PDB file of C-alpha atoms in Angstrom:
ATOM      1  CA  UNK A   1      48.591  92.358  38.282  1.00 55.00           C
ATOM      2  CA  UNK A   2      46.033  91.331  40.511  1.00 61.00           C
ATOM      3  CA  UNK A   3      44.692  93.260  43.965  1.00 67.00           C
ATOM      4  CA  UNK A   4      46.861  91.138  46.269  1.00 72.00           C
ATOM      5  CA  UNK A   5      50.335  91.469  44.845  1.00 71.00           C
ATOM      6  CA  UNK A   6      52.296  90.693  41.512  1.00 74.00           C
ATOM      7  CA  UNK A   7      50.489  88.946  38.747  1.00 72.00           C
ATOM      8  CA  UNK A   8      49.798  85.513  38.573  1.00 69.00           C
ATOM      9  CA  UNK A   9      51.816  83.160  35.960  1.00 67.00           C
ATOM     10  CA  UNK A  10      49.826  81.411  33.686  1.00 63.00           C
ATOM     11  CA  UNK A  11      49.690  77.809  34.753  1.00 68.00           C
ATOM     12  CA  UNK A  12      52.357  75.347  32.830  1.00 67.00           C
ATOM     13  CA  UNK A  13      50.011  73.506  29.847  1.00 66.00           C
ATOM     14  CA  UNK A  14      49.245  70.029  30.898  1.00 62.00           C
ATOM     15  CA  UNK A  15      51.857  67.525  29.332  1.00 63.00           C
ATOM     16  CA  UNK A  16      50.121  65.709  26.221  1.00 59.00           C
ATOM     17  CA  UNK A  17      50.025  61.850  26.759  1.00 55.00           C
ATOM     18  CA  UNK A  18      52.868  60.211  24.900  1.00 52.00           C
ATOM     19  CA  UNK A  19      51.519  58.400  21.726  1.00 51.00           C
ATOM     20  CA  UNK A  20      49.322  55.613  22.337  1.00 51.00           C
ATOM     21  CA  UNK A  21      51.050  52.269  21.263  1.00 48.00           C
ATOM     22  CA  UNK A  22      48.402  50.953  19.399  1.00 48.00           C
ATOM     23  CA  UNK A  23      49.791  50.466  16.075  1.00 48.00           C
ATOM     24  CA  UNK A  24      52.725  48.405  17.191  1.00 55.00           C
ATOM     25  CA  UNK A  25      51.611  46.184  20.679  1.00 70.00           C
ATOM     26  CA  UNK A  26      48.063  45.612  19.191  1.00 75.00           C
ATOM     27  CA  UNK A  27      49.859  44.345  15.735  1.00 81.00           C
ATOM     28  CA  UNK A  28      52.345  42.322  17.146  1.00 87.00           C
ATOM     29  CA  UNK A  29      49.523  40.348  19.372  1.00 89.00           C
ATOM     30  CA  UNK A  30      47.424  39.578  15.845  1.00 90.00           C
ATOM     31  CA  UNK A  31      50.466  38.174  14.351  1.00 91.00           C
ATOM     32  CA  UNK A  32      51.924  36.125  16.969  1.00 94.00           C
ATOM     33  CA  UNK A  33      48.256  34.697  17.608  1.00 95.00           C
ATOM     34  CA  UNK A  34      47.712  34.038  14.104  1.00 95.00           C
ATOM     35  CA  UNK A  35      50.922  32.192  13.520  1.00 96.00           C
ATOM     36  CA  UNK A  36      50.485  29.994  16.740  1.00 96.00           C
ATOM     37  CA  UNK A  37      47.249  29.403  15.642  1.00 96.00           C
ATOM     38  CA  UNK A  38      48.695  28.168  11.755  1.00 95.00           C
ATOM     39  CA  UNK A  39      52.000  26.182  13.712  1.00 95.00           C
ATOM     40  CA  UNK A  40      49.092  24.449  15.901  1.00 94.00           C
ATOM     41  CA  UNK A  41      47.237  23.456  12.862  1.00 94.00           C
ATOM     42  CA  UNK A  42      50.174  21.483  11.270  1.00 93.00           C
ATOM     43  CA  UNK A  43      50.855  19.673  14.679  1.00 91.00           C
ATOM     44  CA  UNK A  44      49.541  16.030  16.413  1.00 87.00           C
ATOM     45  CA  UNK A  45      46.074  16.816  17.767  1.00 88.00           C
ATOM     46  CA  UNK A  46      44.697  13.626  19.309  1.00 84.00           C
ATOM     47  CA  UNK A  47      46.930  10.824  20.474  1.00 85.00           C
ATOM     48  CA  UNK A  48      45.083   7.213  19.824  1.00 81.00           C
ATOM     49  CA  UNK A  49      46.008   4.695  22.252  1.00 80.00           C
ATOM     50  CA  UNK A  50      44.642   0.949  21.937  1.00 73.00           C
ATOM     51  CA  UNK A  51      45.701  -2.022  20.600  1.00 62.00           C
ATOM     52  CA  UNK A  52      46.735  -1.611  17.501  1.00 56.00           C
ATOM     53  CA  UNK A  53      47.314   2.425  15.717  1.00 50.00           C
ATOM     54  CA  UNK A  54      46.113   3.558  12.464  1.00 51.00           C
ATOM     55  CA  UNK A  55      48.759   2.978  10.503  1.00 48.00           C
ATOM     56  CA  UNK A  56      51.418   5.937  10.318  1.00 47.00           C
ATOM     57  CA  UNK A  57      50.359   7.856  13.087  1.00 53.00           C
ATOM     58  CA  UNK A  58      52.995   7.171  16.082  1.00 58.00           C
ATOM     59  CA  UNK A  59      52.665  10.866  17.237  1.00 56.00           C
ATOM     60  CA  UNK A  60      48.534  10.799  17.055  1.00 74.00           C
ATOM     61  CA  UNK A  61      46.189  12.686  13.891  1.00 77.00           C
ATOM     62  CA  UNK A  62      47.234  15.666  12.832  1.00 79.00           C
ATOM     63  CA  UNK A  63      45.093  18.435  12.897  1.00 78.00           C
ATOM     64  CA  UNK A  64      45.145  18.797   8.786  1.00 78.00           C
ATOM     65  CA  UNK A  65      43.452  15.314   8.904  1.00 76.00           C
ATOM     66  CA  UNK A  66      40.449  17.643   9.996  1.00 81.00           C
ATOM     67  CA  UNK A  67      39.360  20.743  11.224  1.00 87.00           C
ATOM     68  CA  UNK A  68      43.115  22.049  11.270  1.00 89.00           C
ATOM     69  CA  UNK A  69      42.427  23.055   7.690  1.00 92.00           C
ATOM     70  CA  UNK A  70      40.170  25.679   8.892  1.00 94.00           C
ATOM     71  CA  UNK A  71      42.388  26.990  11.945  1.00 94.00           C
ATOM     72  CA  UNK A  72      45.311  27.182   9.210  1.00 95.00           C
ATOM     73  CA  UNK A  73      43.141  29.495   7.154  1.00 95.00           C
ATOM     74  CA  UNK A  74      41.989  31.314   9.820  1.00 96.00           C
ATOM     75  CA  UNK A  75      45.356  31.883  11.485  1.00 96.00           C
ATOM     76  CA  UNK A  76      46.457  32.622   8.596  1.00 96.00           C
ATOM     77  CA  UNK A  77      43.814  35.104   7.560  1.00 95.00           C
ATOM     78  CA  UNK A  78      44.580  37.159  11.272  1.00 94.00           C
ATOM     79  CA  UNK A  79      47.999  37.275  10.284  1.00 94.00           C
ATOM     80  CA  UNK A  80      47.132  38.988   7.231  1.00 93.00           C
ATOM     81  CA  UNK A  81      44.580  41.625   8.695  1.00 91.00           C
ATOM     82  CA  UNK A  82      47.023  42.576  11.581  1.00 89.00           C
ATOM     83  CA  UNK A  83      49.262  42.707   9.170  1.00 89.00           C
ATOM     84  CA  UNK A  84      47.298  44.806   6.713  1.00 88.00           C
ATOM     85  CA  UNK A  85      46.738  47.032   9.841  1.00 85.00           C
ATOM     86  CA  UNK A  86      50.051  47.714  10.482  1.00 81.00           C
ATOM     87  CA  UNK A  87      51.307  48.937   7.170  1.00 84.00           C
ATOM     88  CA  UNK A  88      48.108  50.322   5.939  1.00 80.00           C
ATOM     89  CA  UNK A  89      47.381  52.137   8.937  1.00 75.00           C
ATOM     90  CA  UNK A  90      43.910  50.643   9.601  1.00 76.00           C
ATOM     91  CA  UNK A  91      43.299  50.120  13.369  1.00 73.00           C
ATOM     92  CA  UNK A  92      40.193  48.487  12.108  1.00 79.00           C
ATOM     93  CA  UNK A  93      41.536  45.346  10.454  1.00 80.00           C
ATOM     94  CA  UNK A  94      43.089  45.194  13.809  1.00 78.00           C
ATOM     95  CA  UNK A  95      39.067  44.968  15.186  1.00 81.00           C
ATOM     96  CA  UNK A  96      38.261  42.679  12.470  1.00 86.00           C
ATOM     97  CA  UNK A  97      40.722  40.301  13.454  1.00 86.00           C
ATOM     98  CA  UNK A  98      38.904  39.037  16.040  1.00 89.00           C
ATOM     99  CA  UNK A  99      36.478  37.355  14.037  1.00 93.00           C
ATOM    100  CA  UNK A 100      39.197  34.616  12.756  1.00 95.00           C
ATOM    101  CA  UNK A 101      40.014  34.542  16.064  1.00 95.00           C
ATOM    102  CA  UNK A 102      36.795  33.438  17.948  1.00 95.00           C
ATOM    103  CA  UNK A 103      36.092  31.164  14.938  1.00 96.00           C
ATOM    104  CA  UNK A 104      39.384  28.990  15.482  1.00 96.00           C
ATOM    105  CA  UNK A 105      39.235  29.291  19.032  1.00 96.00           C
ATOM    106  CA  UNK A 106      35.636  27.194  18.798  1.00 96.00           C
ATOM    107  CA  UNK A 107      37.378  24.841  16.463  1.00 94.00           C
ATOM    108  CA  UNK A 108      40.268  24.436  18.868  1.00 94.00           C
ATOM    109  CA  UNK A 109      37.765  23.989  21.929  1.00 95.00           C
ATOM    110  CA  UNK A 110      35.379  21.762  20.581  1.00 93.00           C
ATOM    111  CA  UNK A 111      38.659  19.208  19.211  1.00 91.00           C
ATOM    112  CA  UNK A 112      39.708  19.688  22.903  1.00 92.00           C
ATOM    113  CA  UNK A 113      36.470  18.396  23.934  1.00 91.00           C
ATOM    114  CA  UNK A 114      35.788  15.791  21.615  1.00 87.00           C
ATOM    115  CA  UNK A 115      39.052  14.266  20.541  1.00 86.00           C
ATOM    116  CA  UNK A 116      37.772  11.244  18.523  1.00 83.00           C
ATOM    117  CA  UNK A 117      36.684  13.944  16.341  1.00 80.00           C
ATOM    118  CA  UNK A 118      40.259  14.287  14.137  1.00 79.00           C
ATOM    119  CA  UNK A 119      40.217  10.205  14.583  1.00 78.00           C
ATOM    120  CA  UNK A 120      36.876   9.717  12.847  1.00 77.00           C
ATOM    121  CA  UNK A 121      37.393  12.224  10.196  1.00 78.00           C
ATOM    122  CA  UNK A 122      40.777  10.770   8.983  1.00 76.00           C
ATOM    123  CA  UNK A 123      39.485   6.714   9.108  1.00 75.00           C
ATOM    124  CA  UNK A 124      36.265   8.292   7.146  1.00 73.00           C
ATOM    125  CA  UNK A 125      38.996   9.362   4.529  1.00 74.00           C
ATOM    126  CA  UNK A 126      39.242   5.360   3.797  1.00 76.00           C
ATOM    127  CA  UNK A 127      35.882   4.161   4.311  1.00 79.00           C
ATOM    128  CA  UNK A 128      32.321   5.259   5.371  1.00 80.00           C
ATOM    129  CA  UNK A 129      31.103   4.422   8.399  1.00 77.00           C
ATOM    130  CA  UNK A 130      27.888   4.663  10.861  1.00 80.00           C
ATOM    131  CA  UNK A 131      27.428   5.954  14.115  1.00 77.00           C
ATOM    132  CA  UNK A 132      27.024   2.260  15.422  1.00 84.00           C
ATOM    133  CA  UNK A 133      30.173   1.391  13.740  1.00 80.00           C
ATOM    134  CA  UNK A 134      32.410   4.200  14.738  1.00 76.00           C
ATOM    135  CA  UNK A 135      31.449   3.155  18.564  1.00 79.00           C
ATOM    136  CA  UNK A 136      32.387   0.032  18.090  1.00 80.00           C
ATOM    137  CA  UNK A 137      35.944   1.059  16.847  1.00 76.00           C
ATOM    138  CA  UNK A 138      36.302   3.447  18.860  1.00 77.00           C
ATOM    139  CA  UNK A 139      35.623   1.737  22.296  1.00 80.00           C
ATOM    140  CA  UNK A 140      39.153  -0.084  21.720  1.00 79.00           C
ATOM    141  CA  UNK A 141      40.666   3.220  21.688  1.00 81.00           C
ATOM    142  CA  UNK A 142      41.615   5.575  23.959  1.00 83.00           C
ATOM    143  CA  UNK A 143      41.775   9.307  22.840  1.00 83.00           C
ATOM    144  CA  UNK A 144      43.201  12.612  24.212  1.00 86.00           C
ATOM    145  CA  UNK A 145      44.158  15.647  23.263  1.00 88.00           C
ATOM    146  CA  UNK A 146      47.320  16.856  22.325  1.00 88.00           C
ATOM    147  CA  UNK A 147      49.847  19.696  22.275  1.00 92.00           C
ATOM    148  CA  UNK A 148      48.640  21.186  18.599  1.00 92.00           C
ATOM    149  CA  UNK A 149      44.597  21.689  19.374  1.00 93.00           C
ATOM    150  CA  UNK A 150      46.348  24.219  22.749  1.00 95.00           C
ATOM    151  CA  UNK A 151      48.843  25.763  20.719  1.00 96.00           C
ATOM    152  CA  UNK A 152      45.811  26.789  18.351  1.00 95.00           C
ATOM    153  CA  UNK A 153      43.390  27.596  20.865  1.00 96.00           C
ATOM    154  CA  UNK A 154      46.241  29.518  22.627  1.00 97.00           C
ATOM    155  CA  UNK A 155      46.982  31.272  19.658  1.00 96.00           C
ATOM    156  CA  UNK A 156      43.174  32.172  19.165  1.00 96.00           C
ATOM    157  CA  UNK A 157      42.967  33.433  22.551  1.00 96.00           C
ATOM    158  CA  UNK A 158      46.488  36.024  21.589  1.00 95.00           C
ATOM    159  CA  UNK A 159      44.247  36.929  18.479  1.00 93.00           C
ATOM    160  CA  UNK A 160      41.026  37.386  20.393  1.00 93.00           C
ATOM    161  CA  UNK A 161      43.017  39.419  22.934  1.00 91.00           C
ATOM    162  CA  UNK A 162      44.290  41.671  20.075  1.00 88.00           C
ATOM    163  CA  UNK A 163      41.145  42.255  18.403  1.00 86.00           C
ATOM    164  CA  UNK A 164      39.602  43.190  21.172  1.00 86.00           C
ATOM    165  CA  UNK A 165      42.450  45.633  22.567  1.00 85.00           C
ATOM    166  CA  UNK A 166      42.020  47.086  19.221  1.00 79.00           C
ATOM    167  CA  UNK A 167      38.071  47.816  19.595  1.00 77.00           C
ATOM    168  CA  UNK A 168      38.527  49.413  22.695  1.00 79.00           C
ATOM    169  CA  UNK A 169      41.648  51.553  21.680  1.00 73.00           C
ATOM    170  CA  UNK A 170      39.109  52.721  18.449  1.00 68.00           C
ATOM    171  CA  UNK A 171      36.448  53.619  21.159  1.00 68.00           C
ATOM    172  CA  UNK A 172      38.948  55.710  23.001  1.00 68.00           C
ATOM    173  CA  UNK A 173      40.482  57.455  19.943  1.00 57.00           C
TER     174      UNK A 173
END
């Protein structure tokens, strides 16, 4: 009882926060990331136009004629550690995943900036050439980027998103 009338009722406890959603959104990101970022890989990545086309390549190089070998490991790798998070209950791995992410997202950007790149690499596969050479071939070509090198940088962005989503949630918890 208190000096002013009848006793005061405890206050209600404060409502607990529902479960963060960490394991599942976070998770989800990873994998979706990391399997854009392996589809990308498989896909055109520079479209040649010029007189006449390597032969074969109507829809442009592939990205496995090149660096898409790495962003197919590497999305494939972040699929695995979000993964790995998810059913071993390691927010961490989610963290970790970033790292794959970053790395194929550089890939991706530097293709997007330098399309001959995947050109070069694949008529290297057949013969060697020099700087000097390669200029000369390529100034009766026209390159450009195409729909594969975005899907994997988009994809490396989802993972990069998740990864870091992750390292703040672990700061928090």
């Amino acid at each position: 009882m208190n000096a002013y009338g009848p006793p005061i009722p405890a206050p209600y406890p404060a409502p607990t926060p529902p479960p963060a959603a960490f394991p599942q959104q976070i998770h989800i990101l990873g994998i979706v990331g990391g399997a854009l970022a392996t589809v990308g890989s498989l896909l055109a990545w520079t479209r040649v136009e010029g007189h006449s086309l390597m032969a074969g390549d109507a829809d442009g190089v592939r990205g496995t004629s090149g660096d898409g070998l790495w962003t197919l490991i590497l999305g494939l790798v972040a699929v695995a550690l979000f993964l790995a998070a998810r059913f071993a209950r390691k927010p961490v791995l989610n963290a970790v995943g970033v790292v794959p992410g970053l790395i194929a997202a550089g890939i991706a950007a530097l293709n997007i900036a330098n399309p001959d790149r995947l050109a070069r690499a694949r008529l290297e596969e057949e013969m060697s050439l020099t700087d000097a050479q390669w200029n000369q071939v390529a100034s009766s070509f026209e390159f450009s980027a195409t729909i594969g090198v975005f899907v994997v940088l988009l994809g490396a962005l989802a993972i990069v998103v998740g990864g870091i989503l992750a390292v703040t949630q672990l700061r928090k918890g």
